[in-house]
Structures are given as C-alpha cells and as structure tokens.
Amino acid sequence: MTVKKWVPCALWDVTCLEQWLGEMAAKGYALKDWPGASFVGRVSFQEDPEALNARYRLDPIGERIGDLELRERSEAYQESGWRYVAKVGRLYAIYRCDDPTAPELYNDPESLAWAMKKQ
C-alpha cells in the first residue's frame, strides 16, 4: 500500500526531515518518491516491513552537481551500506541505510557544514 504525506517542516531543516523519514520508517513505511523538481507536493511512502530500522540521511548536492557526480557519490556511499532513494530538487540526495552499524554519511559536523555551505 502506498501513502502520501505532506512534508511537516521546512526544506532547510535537515534534522527535521531526517527525523520525519525515520519516524515513517519506524511505522513500517519506506520512502518511495519525492514530488519531483518542485518542492511542493506530497511525499510517497510504501509499506515495507524491512524499513522498521532504516535510517535516512540527506546529502546536500547543490545546483551544480551533475548526474555523473551523483552516481559516483552514490556508488561510494553504497560501499558503506547507504543506497540512493530520491532527490529533493537540487537541494539534497536522500540515502537509506538498513545496517545500524554502518557509518554516517558525514562523520563530523565540520564536513557536513562545508557541504551545506556549498549550497
């Protein structure tokens, strides 16, 4: 079954977005799709019993990232247990990890701050 939900917070609130995606996963719903290039719309989730322990992280991608760079970045993250799910316009790439022992995408606040600053 697919459900659609309105985004409960501002798109610049990365922590809130990640928590919301995690809460949906804890209810047994996996992110299916983001509403395209526009940021307005409802986000699609599908029932997925394997999503119960999933973690979601948003990776700032900025406007200049191309498909090749996104694909290479996704392949590198996949080696650490993260898989690409969707894009939020040209702001973020969303990754999901089902392994609770996998490292975070950004292991320190400084590297995340640099990635956000590029936005």
mmCIF file of C-alpha atoms in Angstrom:
data_model
loop_
_atom_site.group_PDB
_atom_site.id
_atom_site.type_symbol
_atom_site.label_atom_id
_atom_site.label_comp_id
_atom_site.label_asym_id
_atom_site.label_seq_id
_atom_site.Cartn_x
_atom_site.Cartn_y
_atom_site.Cartn_z
ATOM 1 C CA MET A 1 0.000 0.000 0.000
ATOM 2 C CA THR A 2 1.213 3.493 -0.853
ATOM 3 C CA VAL A 3 0.515 6.531 1.312
ATOM 4 C CA LYS A 4 1.233 10.181 0.622
ATOM 5 C CA LYS A 5 2.173 12.668 3.317
ATOM 6 C CA TRP A 6 2.767 16.407 3.347
ATOM 7 C CA VAL A 7 6.263 17.431 4.411
ATOM 8 C CA PRO A 8 5.894 18.534 8.063
ATOM 9 C CA CYS A 9 8.756 21.041 8.164
ATOM 10 C CA ALA A 10 10.768 23.481 6.101
ATOM 11 C CA LEU A 11 13.109 22.026 3.491
ATOM 12 C CA TRP A 12 16.118 23.726 5.042
ATOM 13 C CA ASP A 13 15.500 21.879 8.334
ATOM 14 C CA VAL A 14 17.598 18.816 7.550
ATOM 15 C CA THR A 15 17.308 17.382 11.058
ATOM 16 C CA CYS A 16 13.515 17.556 10.986
ATOM 17 C CA LEU A 17 13.335 15.951 7.530
ATOM 18 C CA GLU A 18 15.629 13.096 8.553
ATOM 19 C CA GLN A 19 13.686 12.530 11.775
ATOM 20 C CA TRP A 20 10.386 12.521 9.878
ATOM 21 C CA LEU A 21 11.663 9.959 7.380
ATOM 22 C CA GLY A 22 12.935 7.870 10.310
ATOM 23 C CA GLU A 23 9.566 8.083 12.065
ATOM 24 C CA MET A 24 7.797 6.933 8.913
ATOM 25 C CA ALA A 25 10.272 4.027 8.663
ATOM 26 C CA ALA A 26 9.590 3.084 12.292
ATOM 27 C CA LYS A 27 5.900 2.827 11.326
ATOM 28 C CA GLY A 28 6.826 0.432 8.512
ATOM 29 C CA TYR A 29 6.842 2.870 5.585
ATOM 30 C CA ALA A 30 9.779 3.319 3.230
ATOM 31 C CA LEU A 31 10.306 6.444 1.174
ATOM 32 C CA LYS A 32 9.153 5.716 -2.356
ATOM 33 C CA ASP A 33 9.458 9.057 -4.112
ATOM 34 C CA TRP A 34 9.810 12.782 -3.566
ATOM 35 C CA PRO A 35 7.431 15.041 -5.526
ATOM 36 C CA GLY A 36 9.823 15.890 -8.354
ATOM 37 C CA ALA A 37 11.774 19.047 -9.082
ATOM 38 C CA SER A 38 9.240 21.248 -7.353
ATOM 39 C CA PHE A 39 9.269 21.150 -3.595
ATOM 40 C CA VAL A 40 5.513 21.382 -3.296
ATOM 41 C CA GLY A 41 3.559 18.179 -3.078
ATOM 42 C CA ARG A 42 3.104 15.090 -1.030
ATOM 43 C CA VAL A 43 5.847 12.556 -0.450
ATOM 44 C CA SER A 44 5.072 8.940 -1.362
ATOM 45 C CA PHE A 45 5.774 6.078 1.034
ATOM 46 C CA GLN A 46 5.145 2.367 0.588
ATOM 47 C CA GLU A 47 4.638 -0.280 3.220
ATOM 48 C CA ASP A 48 7.894 -2.085 3.860
ATOM 49 C CA PRO A 49 8.419 -4.256 6.959
ATOM 50 C CA GLU A 50 12.184 -4.057 6.377
ATOM 51 C CA ALA A 51 12.047 -0.276 6.835
ATOM 52 C CA LEU A 52 11.480 -0.517 10.588
ATOM 53 C CA ASN A 53 15.161 0.068 11.406
ATOM 54 C CA ALA A 54 16.063 2.165 8.379
ATOM 55 C CA ARG A 55 17.989 5.407 8.731
ATOM 56 C CA TYR A 56 17.634 8.198 6.203
ATOM 57 C CA ARG A 57 20.172 10.942 5.577
ATOM 58 C CA LEU A 58 20.060 13.964 3.315
ATOM 59 C CA ASP A 59 23.212 14.783 1.406
ATOM 60 C CA PRO A 60 23.481 18.409 0.177
ATOM 61 C CA ILE A 61 24.057 18.294 -3.571
ATOM 62 C CA GLY A 62 23.664 21.893 -4.718
ATOM 63 C CA GLU A 63 22.715 23.085 -8.167
ATOM 64 C CA ARG A 64 25.982 22.272 -9.903
ATOM 65 C CA ILE A 65 26.099 18.542 -9.273
ATOM 66 C CA GLY A 66 25.557 16.506 -12.402
ATOM 67 C CA ASP A 67 24.131 13.028 -12.852
ATOM 68 C CA LEU A 68 27.606 11.508 -13.188
ATOM 69 C CA GLU A 69 28.845 13.035 -9.925
ATOM 70 C CA LEU A 70 25.647 11.991 -8.142
ATOM 71 C CA ARG A 71 26.036 8.443 -9.455
ATOM 72 C CA GLU A 72 29.703 8.301 -8.355
ATOM 73 C CA ARG A 73 28.829 9.677 -4.919
ATOM 74 C CA SER A 74 26.004 7.141 -4.576
ATOM 75 C CA GLU A 75 28.335 4.282 -5.503
ATOM 76 C CA ALA A 76 30.832 5.419 -2.850
ATOM 77 C CA TYR A 77 28.092 5.636 -0.211
ATOM 78 C CA GLN A 78 26.780 2.204 -1.228
ATOM 79 C CA GLU A 79 30.116 0.701 -0.203
ATOM 80 C CA SER A 80 29.320 1.899 3.331
ATOM 81 C CA GLY A 81 25.795 0.488 3.292
ATOM 82 C CA TRP A 82 23.835 3.535 2.090
ATOM 83 C CA ARG A 83 21.670 3.435 -1.015
ATOM 84 C CA TYR A 84 20.249 6.271 -3.041
ATOM 85 C CA VAL A 85 16.478 6.700 -2.808
ATOM 86 C CA ALA A 86 15.451 10.059 -4.271
ATOM 87 C CA LYS A 87 16.347 13.712 -4.788
ATOM 88 C CA VAL A 88 14.748 16.776 -3.232
ATOM 89 C CA GLY A 89 15.001 19.067 -6.239
ATOM 90 C CA ARG A 90 18.565 20.301 -6.463
ATOM 91 C CA LEU A 91 18.962 20.548 -2.707
ATOM 92 C CA TYR A 92 19.541 17.040 -1.388
ATOM 93 C CA ALA A 93 20.004 13.441 -2.348
ATOM 94 C CA ILE A 94 18.250 11.083 0.075
ATOM 95 C CA TYR A 95 20.001 7.899 1.150
ATOM 96 C CA ARG A 96 18.709 4.963 3.176
ATOM 97 C CA CYS A 97 20.673 2.511 5.294
ATOM 98 C CA ASP A 98 19.277 -0.625 6.930
ATOM 99 C CA ASP A 99 22.520 -1.517 8.731
ATOM 100 C CA PRO A 100 22.606 0.047 12.220
ATOM 101 C CA THR A 101 26.396 -0.368 12.373
ATOM 102 C CA ALA A 102 27.106 1.479 9.112
ATOM 103 C CA PRO A 103 28.933 4.793 9.497
ATOM 104 C CA GLU A 104 27.108 8.079 8.969
ATOM 105 C CA LEU A 105 27.434 9.875 5.639
ATOM 106 C CA TYR A 106 29.175 12.724 7.443
ATOM 107 C CA ASN A 107 31.146 11.610 10.471
ATOM 108 C CA ASP A 108 31.804 15.072 11.823
ATOM 109 C CA PRO A 109 29.807 18.328 11.957
ATOM 110 C CA GLU A 110 32.572 20.245 10.169
ATOM 111 C CA SER A 111 32.378 18.216 6.952
ATOM 112 C CA LEU A 112 28.586 18.500 6.928
ATOM 113 C CA ALA A 113 28.905 22.259 7.476
ATOM 114 C CA TRP A 114 31.206 22.523 4.442
ATOM 115 C CA ALA A 115 28.760 20.522 2.327
ATOM 116 C CA MET A 116 25.862 22.744 3.437
ATOM 117 C CA LYS A 117 27.901 25.888 2.795
ATOM 118 C CA LYS A 118 28.339 24.864 -0.851
ATOM 119 C CA GLN A 119 24.554 25.091 -1.182
#
